[in-house]
mmCIF file of C-alpha atoms in Angstrom:
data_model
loop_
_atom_site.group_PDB
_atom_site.id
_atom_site.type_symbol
_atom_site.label_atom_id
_atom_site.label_comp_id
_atom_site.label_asym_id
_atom_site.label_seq_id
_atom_site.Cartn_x
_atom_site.Cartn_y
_atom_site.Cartn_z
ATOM 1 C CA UNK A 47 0.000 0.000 0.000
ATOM 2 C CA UNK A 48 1.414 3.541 -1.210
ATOM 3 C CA UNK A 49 -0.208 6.761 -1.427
ATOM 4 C CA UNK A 50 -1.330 6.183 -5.015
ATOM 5 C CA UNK A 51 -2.903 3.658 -4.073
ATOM 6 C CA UNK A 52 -4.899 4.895 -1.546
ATOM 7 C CA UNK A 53 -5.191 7.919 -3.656
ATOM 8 C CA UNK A 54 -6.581 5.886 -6.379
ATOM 9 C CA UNK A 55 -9.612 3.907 -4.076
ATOM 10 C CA UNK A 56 -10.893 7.015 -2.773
ATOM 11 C CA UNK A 57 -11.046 8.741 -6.227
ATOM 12 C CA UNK A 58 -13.272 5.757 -7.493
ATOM 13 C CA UNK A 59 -15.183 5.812 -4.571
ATOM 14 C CA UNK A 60 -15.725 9.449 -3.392
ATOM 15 C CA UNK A 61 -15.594 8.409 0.475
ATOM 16 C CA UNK A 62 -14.454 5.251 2.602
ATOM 17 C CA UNK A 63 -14.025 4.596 6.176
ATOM 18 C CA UNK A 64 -11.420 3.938 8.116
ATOM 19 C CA UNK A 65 -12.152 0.367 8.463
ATOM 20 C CA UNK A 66 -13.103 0.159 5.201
ATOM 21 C CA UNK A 67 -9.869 1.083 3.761
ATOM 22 C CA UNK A 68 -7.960 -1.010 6.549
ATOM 23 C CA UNK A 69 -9.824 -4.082 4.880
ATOM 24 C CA UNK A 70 -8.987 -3.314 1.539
ATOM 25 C CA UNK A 71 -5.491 -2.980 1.950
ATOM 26 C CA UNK A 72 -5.225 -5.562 4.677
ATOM 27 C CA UNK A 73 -3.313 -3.213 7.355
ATOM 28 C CA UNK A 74 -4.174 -1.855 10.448
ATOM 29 C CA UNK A 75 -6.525 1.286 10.387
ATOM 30 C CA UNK A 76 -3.342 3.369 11.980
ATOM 31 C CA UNK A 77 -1.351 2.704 8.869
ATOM 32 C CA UNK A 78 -3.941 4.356 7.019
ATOM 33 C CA UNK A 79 -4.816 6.926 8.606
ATOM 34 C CA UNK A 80 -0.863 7.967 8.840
ATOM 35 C CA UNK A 81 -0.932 7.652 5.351
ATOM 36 C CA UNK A 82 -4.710 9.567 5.189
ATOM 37 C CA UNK A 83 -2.646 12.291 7.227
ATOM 38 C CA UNK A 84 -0.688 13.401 4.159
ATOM 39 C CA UNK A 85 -3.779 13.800 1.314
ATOM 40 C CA UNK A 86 -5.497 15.944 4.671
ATOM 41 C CA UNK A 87 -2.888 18.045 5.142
ATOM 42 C CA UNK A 88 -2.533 18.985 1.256
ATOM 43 C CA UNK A 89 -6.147 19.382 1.239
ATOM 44 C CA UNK A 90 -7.153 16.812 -1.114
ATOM 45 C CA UNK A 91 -8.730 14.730 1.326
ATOM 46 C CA UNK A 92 -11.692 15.672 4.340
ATOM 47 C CA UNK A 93 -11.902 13.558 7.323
ATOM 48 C CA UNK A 94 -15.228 13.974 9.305
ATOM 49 C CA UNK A 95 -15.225 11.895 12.601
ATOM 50 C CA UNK A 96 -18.227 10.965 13.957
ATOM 51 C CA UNK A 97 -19.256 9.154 17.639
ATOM 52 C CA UNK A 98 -21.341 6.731 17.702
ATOM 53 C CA UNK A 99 -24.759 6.963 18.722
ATOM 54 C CA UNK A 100 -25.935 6.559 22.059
ATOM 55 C CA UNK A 101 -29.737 6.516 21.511
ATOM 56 C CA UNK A 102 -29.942 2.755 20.011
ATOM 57 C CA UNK A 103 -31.612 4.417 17.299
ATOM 58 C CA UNK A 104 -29.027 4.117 14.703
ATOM 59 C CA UNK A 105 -26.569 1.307 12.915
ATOM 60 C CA UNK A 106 -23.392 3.330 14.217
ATOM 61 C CA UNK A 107 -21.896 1.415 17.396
ATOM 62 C CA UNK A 108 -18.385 2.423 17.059
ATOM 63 C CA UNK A 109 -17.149 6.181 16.383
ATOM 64 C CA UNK A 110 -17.052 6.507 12.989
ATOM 65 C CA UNK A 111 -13.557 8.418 10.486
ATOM 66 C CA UNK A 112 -14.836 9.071 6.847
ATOM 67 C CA UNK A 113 -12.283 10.289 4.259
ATOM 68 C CA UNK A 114 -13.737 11.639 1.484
ATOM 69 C CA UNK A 115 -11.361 12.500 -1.610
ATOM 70 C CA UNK A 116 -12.103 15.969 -2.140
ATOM 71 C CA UNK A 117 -9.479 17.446 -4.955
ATOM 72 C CA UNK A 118 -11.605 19.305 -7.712
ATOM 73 C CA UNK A 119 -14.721 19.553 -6.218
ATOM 74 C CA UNK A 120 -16.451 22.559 -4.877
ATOM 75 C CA UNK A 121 -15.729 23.140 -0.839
ATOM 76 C CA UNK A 122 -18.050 21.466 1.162
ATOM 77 C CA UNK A 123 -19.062 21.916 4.656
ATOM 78 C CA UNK A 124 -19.946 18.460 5.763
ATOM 79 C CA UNK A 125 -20.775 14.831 4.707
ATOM 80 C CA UNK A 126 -23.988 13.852 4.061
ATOM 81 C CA UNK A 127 -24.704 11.153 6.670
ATOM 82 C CA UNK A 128 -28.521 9.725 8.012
ATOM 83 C CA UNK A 129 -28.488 10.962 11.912
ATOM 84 C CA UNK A 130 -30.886 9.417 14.510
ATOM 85 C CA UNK A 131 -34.210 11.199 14.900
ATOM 86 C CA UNK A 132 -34.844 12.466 18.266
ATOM 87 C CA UNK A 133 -37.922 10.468 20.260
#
């Protein structure tokens, strides 16, 4: 696993998480995210973290990193992700 490489998966996908991309490369999710550390700092790559929900409500039981390869596209604020509903 290289840079290109994880370069390359997030272009075809648009965003990955940290397990995710652990899996596909068969490392441990700190290798990564080392790696991840060098497309964020250049600014071609946004990581959102998110914590896992606490209601019950939703799928998310474990906190959450999703990198998103963002080189070309328009700024964006945040990622789109479902949230629970409040009840």
């Amino acid at each position: 696993m290289d840079l290109r490489q994880i370069k390359a998966y997030l272009i075809e996908r648009k965003q990955a998480t940290l397990t995710d991309l652990a899996h596909h490369f068969r490392t441990e999710p700190e290798m990564v995210q080392g790696m991840l550390t060098h497309w964020v700092r250049k600014g071609k790559v946004q990581h959102t973290h998110i914590e896992a929900c606490s209601k019950g409500c939703c799928h998310t039981e474990h906190d959450l990193d999703i990198y998103r390869w963002v080189e070309g596209e328009p700024l964006q604020a945040s990622i789109d992700i479902p949230v629970c509903s409040s009840h």
